[in-house]
Coordinates of C-alpha atoms in Angstrom, one line a residue:
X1 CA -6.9 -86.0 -78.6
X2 CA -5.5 -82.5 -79.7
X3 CA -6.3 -80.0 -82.0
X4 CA -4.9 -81.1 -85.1
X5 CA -6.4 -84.8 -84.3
X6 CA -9.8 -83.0 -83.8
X7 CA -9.7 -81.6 -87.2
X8 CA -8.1 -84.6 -89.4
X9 CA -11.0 -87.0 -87.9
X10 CA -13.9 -84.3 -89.1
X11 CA -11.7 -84.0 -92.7
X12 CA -11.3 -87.6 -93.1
X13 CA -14.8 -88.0 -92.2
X14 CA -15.5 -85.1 -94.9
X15 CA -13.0 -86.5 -97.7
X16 CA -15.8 -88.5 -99.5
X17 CA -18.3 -85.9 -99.4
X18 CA -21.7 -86.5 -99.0
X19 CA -24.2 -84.0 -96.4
X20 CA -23.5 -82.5 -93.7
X21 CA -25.2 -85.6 -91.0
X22 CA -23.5 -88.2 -93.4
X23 CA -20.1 -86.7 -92.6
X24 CA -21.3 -86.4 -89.3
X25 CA -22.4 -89.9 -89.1
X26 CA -18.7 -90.9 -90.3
X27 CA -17.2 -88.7 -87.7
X28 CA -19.3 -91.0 -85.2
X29 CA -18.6 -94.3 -87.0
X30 CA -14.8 -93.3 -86.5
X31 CA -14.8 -92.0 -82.5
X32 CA -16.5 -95.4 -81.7
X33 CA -13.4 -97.0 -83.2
X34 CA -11.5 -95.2 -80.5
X35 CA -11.1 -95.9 -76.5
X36 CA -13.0 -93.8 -74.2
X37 CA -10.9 -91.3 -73.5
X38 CA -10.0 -90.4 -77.2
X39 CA -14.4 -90.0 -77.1
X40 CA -14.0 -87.7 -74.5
X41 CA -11.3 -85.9 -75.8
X42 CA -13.0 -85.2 -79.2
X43 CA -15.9 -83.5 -77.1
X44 CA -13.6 -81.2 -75.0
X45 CA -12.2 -80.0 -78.2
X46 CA -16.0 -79.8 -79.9
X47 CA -16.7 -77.6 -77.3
X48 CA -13.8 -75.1 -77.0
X49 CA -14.4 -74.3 -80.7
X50 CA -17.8 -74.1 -79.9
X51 CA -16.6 -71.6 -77.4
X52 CA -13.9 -69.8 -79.0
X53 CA -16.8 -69.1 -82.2
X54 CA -19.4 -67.7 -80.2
X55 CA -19.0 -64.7 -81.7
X56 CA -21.7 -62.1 -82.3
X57 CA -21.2 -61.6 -86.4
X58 CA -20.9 -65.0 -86.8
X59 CA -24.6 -65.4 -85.0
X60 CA -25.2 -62.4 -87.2
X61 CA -24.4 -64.5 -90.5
X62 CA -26.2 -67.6 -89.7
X63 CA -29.3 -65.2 -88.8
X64 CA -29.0 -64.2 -92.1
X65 CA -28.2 -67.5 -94.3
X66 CA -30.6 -69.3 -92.0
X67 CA -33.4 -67.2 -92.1
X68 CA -32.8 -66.5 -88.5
X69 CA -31.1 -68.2 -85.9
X70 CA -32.0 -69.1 -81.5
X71 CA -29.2 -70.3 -79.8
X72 CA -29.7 -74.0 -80.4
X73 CA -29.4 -73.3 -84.5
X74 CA -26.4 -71.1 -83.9
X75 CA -25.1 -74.2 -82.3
X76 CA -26.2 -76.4 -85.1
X77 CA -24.8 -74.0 -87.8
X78 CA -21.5 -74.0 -86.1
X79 CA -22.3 -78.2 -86.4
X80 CA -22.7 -77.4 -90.2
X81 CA -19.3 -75.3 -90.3
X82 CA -17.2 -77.8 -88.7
X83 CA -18.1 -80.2 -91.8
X84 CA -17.1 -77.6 -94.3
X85 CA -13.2 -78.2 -92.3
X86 CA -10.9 -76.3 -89.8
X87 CA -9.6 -73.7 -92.4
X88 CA -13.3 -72.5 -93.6
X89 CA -14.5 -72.4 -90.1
X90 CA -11.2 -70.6 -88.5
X91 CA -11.8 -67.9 -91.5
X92 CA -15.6 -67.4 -91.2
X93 CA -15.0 -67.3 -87.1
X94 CA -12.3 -64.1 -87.7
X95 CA -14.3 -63.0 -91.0
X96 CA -17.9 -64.3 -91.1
X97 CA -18.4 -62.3 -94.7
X98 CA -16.6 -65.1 -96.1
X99 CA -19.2 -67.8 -95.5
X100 CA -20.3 -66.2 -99.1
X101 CA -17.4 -67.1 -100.9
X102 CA -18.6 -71.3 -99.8
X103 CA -20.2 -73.0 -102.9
X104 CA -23.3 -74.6 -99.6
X105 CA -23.9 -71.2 -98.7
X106 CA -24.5 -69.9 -102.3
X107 CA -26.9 -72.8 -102.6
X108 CA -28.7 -71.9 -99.9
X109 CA -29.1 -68.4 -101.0
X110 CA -31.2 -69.4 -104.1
X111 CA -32.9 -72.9 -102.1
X112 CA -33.4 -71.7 -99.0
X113 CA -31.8 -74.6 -97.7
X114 CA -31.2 -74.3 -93.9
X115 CA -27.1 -75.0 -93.2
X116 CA -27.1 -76.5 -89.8
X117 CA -26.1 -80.4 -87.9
X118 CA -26.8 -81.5 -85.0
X119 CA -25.6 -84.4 -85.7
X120 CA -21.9 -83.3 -85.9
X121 CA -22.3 -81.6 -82.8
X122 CA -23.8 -85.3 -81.0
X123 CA -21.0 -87.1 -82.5
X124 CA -19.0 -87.7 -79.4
X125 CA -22.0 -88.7 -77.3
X126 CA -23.2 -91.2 -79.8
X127 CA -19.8 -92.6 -80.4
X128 CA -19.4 -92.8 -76.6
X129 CA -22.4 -95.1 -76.9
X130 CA -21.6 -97.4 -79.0
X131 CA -18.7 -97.8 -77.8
X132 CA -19.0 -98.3 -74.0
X133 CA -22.7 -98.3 -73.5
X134 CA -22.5 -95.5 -71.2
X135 CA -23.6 -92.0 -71.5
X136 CA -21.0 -89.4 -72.1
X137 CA -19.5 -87.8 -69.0
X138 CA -21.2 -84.1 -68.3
X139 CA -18.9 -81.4 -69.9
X140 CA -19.7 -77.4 -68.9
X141 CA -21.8 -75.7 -70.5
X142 CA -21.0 -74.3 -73.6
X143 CA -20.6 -69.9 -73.1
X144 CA -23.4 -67.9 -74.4
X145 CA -22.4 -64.0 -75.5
X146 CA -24.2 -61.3 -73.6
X147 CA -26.8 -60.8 -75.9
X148 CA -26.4 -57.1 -74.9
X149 CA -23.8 -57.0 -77.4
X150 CA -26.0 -58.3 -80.4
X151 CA -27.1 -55.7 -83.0
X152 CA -29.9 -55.7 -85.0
X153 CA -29.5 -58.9 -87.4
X154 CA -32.5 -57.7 -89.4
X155 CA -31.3 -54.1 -89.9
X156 CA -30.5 -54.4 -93.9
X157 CA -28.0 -51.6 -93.9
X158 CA -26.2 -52.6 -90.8
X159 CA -26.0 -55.8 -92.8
X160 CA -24.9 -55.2 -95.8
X161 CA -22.2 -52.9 -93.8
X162 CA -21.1 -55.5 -91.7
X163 CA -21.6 -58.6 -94.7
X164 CA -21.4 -57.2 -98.3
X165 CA -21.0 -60.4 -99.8
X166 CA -23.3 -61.9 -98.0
X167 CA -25.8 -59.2 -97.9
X168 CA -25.2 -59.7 -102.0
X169 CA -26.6 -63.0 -101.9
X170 CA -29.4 -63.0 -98.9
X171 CA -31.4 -59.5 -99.1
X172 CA -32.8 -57.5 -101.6
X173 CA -30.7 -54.4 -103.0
X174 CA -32.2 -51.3 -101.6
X175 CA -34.5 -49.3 -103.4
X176 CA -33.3 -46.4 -105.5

């Protein structure tokens, strides 16, 4: 499976809408459809975008939209994102202040509504189960960012610095 193949199962899986784990539960429906090695595939790819968005002010938005964010819901907001389709996750992976231009994220600015699946993310493995009965084959570790580099996700001016748009929608404007 490549790239592109990655992306047009997640979108086709997406093209009728519903939420997030329904999509996700499509994208599953659809791998088990394919031979093993198309399973696997998908996976490897999962987790090089996992890999290639590990990115620092990308944790730093989902802190903020989520309410706050441990490794495991970074990893589940990333399952979220891959939902909303390659072109709005490649933009808020090089430009995480544009998560506040998605219609989800605005929602969840006035519902609180946490944006994360894990389901998306266990697509492969559960596919891989249907399909062949067998547990998916081990895959590395996804990478984990020194957390060294991390700055202070609840420091309101950093973050409206670093996310206008999104500071706009998640904190309170500073007192005068």
């Amino acid at each position: 499976m490549n790239t592109n193949e990655f992306w047009a199962l997640i979108g086709d899986a997406a093209r009728d809408g519903g939420t997030p784990d329904t999509v996700a539960e499509r994208a599953t429906t659809a791998l088990a459809g394919l031979d093993a090695g198309e399973i696997v595939g998908f996976e490897r790819h999962l987790r090089r975008v996992l890999d290639a968005s590990y990115k620092v002010d990308l944790f730093g938005a989902a802190y903020l939209i989520n309410g706050g964010c441990s490794d495991e819901g970074f990893d589940a907001f990333r399952g979220w994102l891959m939902v909303q389709g390659r072109d709005a996750f490649a933009r808020a992976v090089g430009e995480p202040d544009a998560l506040a231009e998605l219609p989800a994220v605005k929602r969840a600015a006035l519902t609180g509504e946490e944006l994360a699946s894990e389901k998306m993310l266990a697509a492969a493995a559960e596919a891989h189960r249907r399909a062949t009965g067998l547990e998916l084959p081990e895959e590395p570790a996804a990478k984990r960012p020194n957390t060294d580099d991390f700055w202070d996700f609840d420091d309101e001016d950093e973050v409206r610095r670093r996310f206008p748009g999104l500071a706009a929608l998640f904190t309170e404007a500073p007192a005068e």
